[in-house]
Coordinates of C-alpha atoms (C1' of nucleotides) in Angstrom, one line a residue:
Chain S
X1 CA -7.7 -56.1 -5.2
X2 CA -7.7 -52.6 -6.4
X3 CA -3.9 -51.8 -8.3
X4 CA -1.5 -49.7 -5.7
X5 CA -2.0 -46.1 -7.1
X6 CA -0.1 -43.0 -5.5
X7 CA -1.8 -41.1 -3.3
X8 CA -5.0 -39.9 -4.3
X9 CA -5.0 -36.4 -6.0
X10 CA -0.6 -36.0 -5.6
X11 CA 0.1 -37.2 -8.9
X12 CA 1.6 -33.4 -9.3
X13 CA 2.7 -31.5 -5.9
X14 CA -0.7 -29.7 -4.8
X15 CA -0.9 -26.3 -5.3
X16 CA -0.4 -24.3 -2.5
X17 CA -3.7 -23.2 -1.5
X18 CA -4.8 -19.3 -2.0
X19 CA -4.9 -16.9 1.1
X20 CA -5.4 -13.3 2.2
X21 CA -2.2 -14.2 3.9
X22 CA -0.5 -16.0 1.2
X23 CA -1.3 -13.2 -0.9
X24 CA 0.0 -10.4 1.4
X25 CA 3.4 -12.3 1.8
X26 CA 3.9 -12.3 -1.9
X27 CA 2.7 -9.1 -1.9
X28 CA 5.4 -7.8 1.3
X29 CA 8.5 -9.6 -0.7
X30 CA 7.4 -7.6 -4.2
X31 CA 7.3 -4.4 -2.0
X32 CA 10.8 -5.0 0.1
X33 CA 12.7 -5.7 -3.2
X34 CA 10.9 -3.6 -5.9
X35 CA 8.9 -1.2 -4.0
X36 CA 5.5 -0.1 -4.4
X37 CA 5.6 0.6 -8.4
X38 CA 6.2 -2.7 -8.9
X39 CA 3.5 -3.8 -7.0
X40 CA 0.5 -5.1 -9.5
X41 CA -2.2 -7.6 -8.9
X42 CA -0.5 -10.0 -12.3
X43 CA 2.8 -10.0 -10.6
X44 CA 2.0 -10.9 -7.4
X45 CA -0.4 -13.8 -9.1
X46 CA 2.6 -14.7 -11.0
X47 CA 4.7 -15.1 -7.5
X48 CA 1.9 -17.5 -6.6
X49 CA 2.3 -19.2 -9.7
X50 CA -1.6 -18.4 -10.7
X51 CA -3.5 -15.8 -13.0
X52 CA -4.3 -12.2 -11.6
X53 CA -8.2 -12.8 -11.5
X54 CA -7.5 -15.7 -8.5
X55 CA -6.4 -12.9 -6.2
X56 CA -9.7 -11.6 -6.4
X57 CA -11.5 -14.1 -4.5
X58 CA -9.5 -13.1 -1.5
X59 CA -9.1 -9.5 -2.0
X60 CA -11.4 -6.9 -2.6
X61 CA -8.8 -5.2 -5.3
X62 CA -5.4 -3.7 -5.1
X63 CA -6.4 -1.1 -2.6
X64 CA -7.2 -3.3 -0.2
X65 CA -4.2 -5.8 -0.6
X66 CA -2.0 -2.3 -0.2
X67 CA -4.1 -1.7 3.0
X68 CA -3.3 -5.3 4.5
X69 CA 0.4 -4.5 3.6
X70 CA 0.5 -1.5 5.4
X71 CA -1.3 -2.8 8.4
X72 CA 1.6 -5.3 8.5
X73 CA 4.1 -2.5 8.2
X74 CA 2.9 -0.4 11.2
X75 CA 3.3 -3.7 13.2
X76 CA 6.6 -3.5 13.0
X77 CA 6.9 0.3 14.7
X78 CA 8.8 0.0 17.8
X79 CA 6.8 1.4 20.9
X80 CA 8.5 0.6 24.2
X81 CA 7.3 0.9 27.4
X82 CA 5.8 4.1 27.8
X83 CA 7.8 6.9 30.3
X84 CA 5.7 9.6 29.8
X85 CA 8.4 11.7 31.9
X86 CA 10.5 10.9 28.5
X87 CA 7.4 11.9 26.5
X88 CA 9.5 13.8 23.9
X89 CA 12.5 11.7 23.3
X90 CA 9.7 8.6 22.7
X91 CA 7.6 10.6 20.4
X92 CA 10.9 10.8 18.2
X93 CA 12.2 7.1 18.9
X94 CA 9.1 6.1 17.4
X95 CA 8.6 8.8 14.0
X96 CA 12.6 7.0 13.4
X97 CA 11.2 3.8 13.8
X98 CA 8.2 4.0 11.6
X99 CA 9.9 6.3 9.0
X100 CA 12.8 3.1 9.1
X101 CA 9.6 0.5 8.8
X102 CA 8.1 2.5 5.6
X103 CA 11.3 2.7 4.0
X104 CA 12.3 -0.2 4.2
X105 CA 8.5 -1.8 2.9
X106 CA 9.7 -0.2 -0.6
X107 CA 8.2 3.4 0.3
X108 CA 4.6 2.2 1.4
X109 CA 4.2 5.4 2.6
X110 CA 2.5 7.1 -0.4
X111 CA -0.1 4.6 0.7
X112 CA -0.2 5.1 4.2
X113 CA -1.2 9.1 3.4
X114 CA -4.9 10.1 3.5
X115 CA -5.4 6.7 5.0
X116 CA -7.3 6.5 8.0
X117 CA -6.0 3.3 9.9
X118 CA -8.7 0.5 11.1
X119 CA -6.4 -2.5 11.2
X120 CA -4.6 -4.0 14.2
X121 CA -1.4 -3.1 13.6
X122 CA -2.3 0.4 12.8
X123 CA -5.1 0.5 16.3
X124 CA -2.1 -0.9 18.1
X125 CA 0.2 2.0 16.8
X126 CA -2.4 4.6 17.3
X127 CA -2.8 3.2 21.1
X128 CA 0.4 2.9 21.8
X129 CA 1.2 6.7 20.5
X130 CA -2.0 8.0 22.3
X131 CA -1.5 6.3 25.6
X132 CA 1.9 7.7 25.6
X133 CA 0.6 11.7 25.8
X134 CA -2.5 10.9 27.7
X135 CA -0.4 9.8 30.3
X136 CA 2.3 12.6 29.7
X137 CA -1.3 15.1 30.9
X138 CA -1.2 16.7 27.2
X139 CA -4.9 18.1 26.5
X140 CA -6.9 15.7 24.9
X141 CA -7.5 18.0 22.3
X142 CA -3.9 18.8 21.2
X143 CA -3.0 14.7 21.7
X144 CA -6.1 14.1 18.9
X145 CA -4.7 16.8 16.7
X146 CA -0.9 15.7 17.3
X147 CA -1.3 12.0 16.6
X148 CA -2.9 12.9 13.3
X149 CA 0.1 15.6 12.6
X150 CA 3.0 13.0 13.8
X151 CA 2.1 10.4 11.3
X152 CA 1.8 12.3 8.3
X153 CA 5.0 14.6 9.0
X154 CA 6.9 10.6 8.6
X155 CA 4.7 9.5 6.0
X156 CA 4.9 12.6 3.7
X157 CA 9.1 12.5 4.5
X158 CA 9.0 8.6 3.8
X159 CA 7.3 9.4 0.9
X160 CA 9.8 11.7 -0.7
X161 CA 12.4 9.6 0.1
X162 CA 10.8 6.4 -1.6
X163 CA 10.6 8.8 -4.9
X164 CA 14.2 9.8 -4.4
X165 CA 15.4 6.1 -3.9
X166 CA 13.6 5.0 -7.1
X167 CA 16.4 5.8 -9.7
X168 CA 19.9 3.9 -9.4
X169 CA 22.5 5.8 -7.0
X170 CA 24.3 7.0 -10.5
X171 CA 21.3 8.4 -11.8
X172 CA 20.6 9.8 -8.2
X173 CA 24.1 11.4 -8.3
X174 CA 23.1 13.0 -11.9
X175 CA 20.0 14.5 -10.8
X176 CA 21.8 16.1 -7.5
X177 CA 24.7 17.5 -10.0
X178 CA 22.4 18.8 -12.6
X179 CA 20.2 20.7 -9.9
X180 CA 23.1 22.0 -8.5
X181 CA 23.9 23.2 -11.4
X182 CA 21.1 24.9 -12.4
X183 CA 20.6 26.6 -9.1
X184 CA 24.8 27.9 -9.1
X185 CA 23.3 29.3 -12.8
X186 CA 20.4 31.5 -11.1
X187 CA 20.6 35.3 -12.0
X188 CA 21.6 36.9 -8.1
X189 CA 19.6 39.6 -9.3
X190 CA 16.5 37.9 -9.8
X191 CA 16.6 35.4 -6.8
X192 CA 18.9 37.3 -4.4
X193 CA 18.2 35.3 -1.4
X194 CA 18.2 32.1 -3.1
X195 CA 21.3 32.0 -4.7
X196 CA 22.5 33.7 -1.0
X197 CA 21.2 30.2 0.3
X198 CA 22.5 28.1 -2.3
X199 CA 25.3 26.7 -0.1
X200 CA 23.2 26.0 3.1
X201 CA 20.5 24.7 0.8
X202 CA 22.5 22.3 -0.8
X203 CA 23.9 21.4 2.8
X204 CA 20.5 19.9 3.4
X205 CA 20.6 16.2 4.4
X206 CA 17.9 13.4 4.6
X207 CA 18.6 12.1 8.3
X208 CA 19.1 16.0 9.2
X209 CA 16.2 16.9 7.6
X210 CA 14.2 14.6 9.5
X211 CA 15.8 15.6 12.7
X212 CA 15.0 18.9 12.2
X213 CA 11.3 18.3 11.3
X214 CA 10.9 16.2 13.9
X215 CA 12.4 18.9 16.4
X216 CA 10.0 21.5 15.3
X217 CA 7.1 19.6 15.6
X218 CA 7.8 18.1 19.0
X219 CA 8.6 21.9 20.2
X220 CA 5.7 23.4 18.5
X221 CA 3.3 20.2 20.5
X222 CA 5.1 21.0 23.9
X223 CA 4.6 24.8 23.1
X224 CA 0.3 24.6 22.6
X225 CA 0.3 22.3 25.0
X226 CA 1.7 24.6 27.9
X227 CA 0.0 27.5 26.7
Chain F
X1 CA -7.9 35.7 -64.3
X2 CA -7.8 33.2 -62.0
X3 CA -11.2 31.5 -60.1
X4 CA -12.1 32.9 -57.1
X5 CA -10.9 30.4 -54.0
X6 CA -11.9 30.4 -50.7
X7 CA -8.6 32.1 -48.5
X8 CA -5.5 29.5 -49.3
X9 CA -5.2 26.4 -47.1
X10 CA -8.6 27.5 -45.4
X11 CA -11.0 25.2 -46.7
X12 CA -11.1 23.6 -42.9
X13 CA -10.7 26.1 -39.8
X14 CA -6.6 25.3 -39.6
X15 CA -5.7 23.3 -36.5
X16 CA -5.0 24.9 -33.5
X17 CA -0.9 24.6 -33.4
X18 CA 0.3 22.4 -30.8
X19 CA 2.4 23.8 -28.1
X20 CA 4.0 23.5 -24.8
X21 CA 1.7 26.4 -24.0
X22 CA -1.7 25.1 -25.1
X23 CA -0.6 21.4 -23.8
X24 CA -0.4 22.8 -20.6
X25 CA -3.4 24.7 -20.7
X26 CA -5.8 21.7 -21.8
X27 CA -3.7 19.8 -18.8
X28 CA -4.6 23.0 -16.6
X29 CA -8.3 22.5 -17.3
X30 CA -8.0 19.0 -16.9
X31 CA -6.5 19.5 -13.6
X32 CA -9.3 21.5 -12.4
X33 CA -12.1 20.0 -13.6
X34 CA -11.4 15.8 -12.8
X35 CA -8.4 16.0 -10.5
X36 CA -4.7 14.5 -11.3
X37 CA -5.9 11.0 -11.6
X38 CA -8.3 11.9 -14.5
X39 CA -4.5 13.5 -16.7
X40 CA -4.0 11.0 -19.4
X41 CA -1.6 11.9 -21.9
X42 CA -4.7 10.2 -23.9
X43 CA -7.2 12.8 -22.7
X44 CA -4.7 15.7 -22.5
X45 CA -4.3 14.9 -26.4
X46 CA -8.2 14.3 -27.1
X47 CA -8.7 17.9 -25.4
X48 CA -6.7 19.1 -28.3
X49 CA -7.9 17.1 -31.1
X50 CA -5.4 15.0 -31.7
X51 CA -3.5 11.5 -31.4
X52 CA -1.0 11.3 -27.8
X53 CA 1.8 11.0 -30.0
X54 CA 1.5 14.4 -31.0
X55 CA 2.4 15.4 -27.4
X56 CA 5.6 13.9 -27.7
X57 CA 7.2 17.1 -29.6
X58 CA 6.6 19.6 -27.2
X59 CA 7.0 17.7 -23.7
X60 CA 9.3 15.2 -22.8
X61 CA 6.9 12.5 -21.1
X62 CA 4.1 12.8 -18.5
X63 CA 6.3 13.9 -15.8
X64 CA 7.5 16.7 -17.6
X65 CA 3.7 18.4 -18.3
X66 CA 3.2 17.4 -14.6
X67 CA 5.6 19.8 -13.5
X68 CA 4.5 22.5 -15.8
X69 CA 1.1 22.4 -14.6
X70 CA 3.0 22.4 -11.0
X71 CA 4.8 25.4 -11.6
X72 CA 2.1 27.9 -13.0
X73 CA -0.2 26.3 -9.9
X74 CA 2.5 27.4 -7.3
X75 CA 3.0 30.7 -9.1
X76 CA -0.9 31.7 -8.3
X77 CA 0.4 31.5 -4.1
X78 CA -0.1 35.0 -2.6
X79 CA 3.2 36.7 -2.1
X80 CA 2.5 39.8 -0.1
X81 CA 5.3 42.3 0.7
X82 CA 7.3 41.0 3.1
X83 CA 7.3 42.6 6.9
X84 CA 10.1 40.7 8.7
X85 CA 8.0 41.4 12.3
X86 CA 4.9 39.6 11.4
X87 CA 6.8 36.5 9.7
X88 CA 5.2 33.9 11.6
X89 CA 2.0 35.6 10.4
X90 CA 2.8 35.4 6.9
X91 CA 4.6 32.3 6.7
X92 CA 1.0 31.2 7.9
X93 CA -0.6 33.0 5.1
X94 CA 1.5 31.7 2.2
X95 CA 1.2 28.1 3.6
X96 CA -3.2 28.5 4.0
X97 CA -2.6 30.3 -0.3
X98 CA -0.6 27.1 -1.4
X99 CA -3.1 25.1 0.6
X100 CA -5.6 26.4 -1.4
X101 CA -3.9 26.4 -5.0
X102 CA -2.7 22.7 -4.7
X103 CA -6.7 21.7 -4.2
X104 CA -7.9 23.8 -6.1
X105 CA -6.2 22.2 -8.9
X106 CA -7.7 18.7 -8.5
X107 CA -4.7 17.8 -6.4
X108 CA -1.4 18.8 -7.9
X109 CA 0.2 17.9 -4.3
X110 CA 0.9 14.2 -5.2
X111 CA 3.5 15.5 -7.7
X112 CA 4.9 18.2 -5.5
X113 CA 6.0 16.0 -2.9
X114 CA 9.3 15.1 -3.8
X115 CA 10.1 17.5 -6.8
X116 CA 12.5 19.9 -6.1
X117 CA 11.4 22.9 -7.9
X118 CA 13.5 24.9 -10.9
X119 CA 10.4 26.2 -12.6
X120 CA 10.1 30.4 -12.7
X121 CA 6.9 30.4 -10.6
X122 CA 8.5 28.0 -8.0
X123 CA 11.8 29.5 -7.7
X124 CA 10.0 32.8 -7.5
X125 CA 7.7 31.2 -4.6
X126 CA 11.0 29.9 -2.8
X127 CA 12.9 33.4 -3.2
X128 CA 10.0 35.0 -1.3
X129 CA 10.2 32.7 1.8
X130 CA 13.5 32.6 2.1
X131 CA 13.8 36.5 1.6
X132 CA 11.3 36.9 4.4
X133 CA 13.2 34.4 6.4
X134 CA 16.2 36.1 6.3
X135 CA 14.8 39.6 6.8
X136 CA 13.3 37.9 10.4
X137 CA 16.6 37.7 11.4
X138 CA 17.1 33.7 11.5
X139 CA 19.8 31.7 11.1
X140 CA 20.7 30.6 7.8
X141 CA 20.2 26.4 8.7
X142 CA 17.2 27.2 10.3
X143 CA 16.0 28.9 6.9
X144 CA 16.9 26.4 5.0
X145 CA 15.4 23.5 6.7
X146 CA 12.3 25.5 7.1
X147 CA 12.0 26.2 3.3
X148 CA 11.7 22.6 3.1
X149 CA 10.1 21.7 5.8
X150 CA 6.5 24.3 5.3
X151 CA 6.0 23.2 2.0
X152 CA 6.2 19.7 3.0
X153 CA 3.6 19.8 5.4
X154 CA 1.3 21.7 3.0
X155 CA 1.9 19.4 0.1
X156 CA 0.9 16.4 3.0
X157 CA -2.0 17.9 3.9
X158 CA -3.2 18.9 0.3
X159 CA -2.4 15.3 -0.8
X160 CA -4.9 13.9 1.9
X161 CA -7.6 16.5 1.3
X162 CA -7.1 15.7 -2.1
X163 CA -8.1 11.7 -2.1
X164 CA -10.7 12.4 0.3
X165 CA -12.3 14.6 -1.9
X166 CA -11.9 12.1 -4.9
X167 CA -15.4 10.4 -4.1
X168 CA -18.6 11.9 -4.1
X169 CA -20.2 13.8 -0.7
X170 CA -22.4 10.8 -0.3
X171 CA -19.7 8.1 -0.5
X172 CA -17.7 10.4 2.1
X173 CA -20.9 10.5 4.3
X174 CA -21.2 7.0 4.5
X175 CA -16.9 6.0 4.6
X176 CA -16.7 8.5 8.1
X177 CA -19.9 6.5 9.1
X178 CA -18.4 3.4 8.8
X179 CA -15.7 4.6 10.6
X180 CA -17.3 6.1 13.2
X181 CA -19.2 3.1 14.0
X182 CA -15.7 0.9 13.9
X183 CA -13.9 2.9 16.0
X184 CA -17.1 3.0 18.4
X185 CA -16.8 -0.9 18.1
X186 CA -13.6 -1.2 19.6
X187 CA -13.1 -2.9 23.0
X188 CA -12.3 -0.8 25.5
X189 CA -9.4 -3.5 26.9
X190 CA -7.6 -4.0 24.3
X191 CA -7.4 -0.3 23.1
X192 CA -8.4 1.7 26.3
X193 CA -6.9 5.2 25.3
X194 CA -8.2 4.9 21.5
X195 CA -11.7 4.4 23.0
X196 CA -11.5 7.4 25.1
X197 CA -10.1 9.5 22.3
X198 CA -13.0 8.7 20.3
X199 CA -15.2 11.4 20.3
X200 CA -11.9 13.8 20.6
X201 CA -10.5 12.1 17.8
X202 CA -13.9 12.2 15.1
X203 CA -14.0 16.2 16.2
X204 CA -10.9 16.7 13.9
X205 CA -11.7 18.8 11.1
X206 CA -9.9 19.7 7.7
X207 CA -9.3 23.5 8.8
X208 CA -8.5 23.1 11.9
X209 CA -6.3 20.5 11.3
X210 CA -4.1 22.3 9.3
X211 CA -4.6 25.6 11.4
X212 CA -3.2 23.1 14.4
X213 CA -0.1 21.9 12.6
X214 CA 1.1 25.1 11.0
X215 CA 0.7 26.9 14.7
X216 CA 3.1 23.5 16.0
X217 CA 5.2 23.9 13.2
X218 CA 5.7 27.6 13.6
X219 CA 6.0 27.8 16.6
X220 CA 8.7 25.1 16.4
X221 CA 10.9 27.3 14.4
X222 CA 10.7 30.1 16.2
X223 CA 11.5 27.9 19.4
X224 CA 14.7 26.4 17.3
X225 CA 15.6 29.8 15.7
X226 CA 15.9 31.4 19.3
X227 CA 18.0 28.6 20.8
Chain D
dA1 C1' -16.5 -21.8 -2.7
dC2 C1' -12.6 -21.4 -5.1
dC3 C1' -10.0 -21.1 -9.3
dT4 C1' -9.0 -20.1 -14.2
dG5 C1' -8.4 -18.3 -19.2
dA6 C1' -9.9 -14.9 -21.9
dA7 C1' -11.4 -10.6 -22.6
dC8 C1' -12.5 -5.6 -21.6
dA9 C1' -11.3 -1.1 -21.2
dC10 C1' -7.9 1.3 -20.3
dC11 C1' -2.7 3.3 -19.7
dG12 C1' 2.3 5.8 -21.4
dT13 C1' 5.4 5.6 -24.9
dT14 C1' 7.7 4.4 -29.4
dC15 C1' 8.2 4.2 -34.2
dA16 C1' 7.9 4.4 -39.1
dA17 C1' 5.7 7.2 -42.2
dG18 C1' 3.9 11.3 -43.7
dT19 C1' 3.9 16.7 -44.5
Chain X
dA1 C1' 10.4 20.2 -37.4
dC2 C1' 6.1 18.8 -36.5
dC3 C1' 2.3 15.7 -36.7
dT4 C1' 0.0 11.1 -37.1
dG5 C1' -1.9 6.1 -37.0
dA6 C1' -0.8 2.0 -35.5
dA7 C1' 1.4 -0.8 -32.5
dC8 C1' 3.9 -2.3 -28.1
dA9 C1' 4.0 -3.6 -23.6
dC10 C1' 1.8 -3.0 -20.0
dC11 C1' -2.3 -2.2 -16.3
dG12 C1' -6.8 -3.5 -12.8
dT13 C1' -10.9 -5.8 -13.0
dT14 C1' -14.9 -8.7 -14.8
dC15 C1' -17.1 -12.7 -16.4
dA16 C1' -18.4 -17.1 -17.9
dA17 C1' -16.9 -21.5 -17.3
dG18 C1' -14.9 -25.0 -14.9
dT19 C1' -14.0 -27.9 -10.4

DNA sequence: ACCTGAACACCGTTCAAGT
DNA sequence: ACCTGAACACCGTTCAAGT
């Protein structure tokens, strides 16, 4: 009679087993609390308790872990029910949602740029967006150029404001006062305008901003396409 | 009488004195020869003859020579003379210059993005768009969301063009092949208005492109500036 | 097939020491 | 004050070896 042994192969607990998916969720919860500079292939092998060179059985390299992220990202983009009397109003509902969505994935959006999408979440997005003025009777040819234009406008903004959000609020609150600073200091007869505009430009606001970029492009999309 | 001697402290050609100046010139070169990913602080200093430490004493950190290469760049942007009734045509004009400068110098527009500028060739860039602003007669906000707001889409696009252009023609062919033949993949059910869009879509081109955009996003302040 | 330790070929920056 | 060699604390990725 063989001796009573414990399981076979538990003596320790097992390893959770390696994934593209187990990777990409370590890789999501680096990028929600440190954002994408702290993103690196040894820290999200140490998350999985393993060595950086594992990760490379499931993952091409860092590019393409970045790329799975960001799929999973665009997933999360609200996109209701198209109305496509309400064309304009959704084209904004959805640049806030996915400007919220990249922000919030610790500024993925420096990835997202110059990236041409080919994953589901990013096809579904796409769809979604071009269904939307297809069925609003925009010409094809300004819906192609505008879906490309609507992304990137978010992305680029996203962007800037995952650089801005990088430093601690105090160090954030330095940088504004010393530019402020610096731009009260200009000679008015070198930069006339500018130092004209130094009140309105310091007026300028993040959600504002973003408003107002978002404004001019819808407009400007609505104006080529009547013409 | 004394021996004759070779010219005092001559007996090797003297080193070429370090400087803010000739860092950023050997960054410069740098720049335009390999592109923003191929500045090293390492190469920067090699280019000169010398250890990366030795950088140290004239610029701050990495950052710092970034945005002195990003301030001589923006000061090459064509500035004609301002003529407050063709703005829309030269706010198009500056926008396709600074297009042009940021590729030109291996993509500078990463490190735009997000840098508000206090260098002498940006301020100088800034004071001329917002003096021709204000000459067209618009209102101040509107100004000074557009002074953000055109740079930011030309610093977007410039980024993109910039990491396409990273690999070589060949590599490019065969990446918008690929694509081309995933998007052509795609079930028409499940993604019904992509699939239509296709051959729409892969007509985009880089010029175009950014022709399309900066006619949406003028047009979009000159819609906003007249409400 | 999957996982691993060790190594390779890089980075930016600091520091003590020189001049 | 300026310059330097060496070192520190990191990277992404590869590779031979294990299982």
């Amino acid at each position: 009679m063989p001796p009573v042994r414990p399981r076979p192969g538990r003596e320790r607990p097992a390893r959770r087993t390696l994934s593209r998916e187990a990777i990409a969720d370590a890789a999501m919860a680096i990028l929600e609390r440190e954002g994408l500079d702290a993103l690196t292939m040894r820290g999200v092998a140490a998350a999985l308790g393993t060595g950086p060179a594992s990760l490379y059985a499931h993952v091409e390299d860092k590019e393409d872990l970045i790329s799975i992220c960001v799929d999973r990202a665009v997933a999360e983009v609200e996109m209701p029910e198209p109305d496509p009397a309400r064309w304009q109003e959704q084209v904004k509902a959805y640049a806030r949602s996915m400007r919220e969505v990249l922000v919030r994935h610790g500024n993925l959006a420096r990835a997202t740029m110059g990236m041409i999408p080919t994953g589901p979440g990013a096809l579904a997005s796409v769809e979604w967006l071009l269904g939307l003025l297809r069925e609003a009777g925009l010409p094809d040819r300004v819906i192609a150029y505008a879906a490309d234009l609507l992304p990137l406008y978010v992305s680029a903004v996203a962007f800037e404001e995952g650089l801005w959000a990088a430093g601690t609020p105090e160090e954030m609150e330095a940088y504004v006062g010393a530019i402020r600073e610096h731009f009260a200091g200009l000679p008015a007869e070198r930069y006339p305008h500018l130092v004209a505009m130094v009140p309105e430009l310091m007026r300028v606001e993040g959600d504002e901003r973003f408003e107002f970029g978002l404004d001019v492009i819808v407009a400007g999309i609505a104006a080529l396409a009547a013409k």
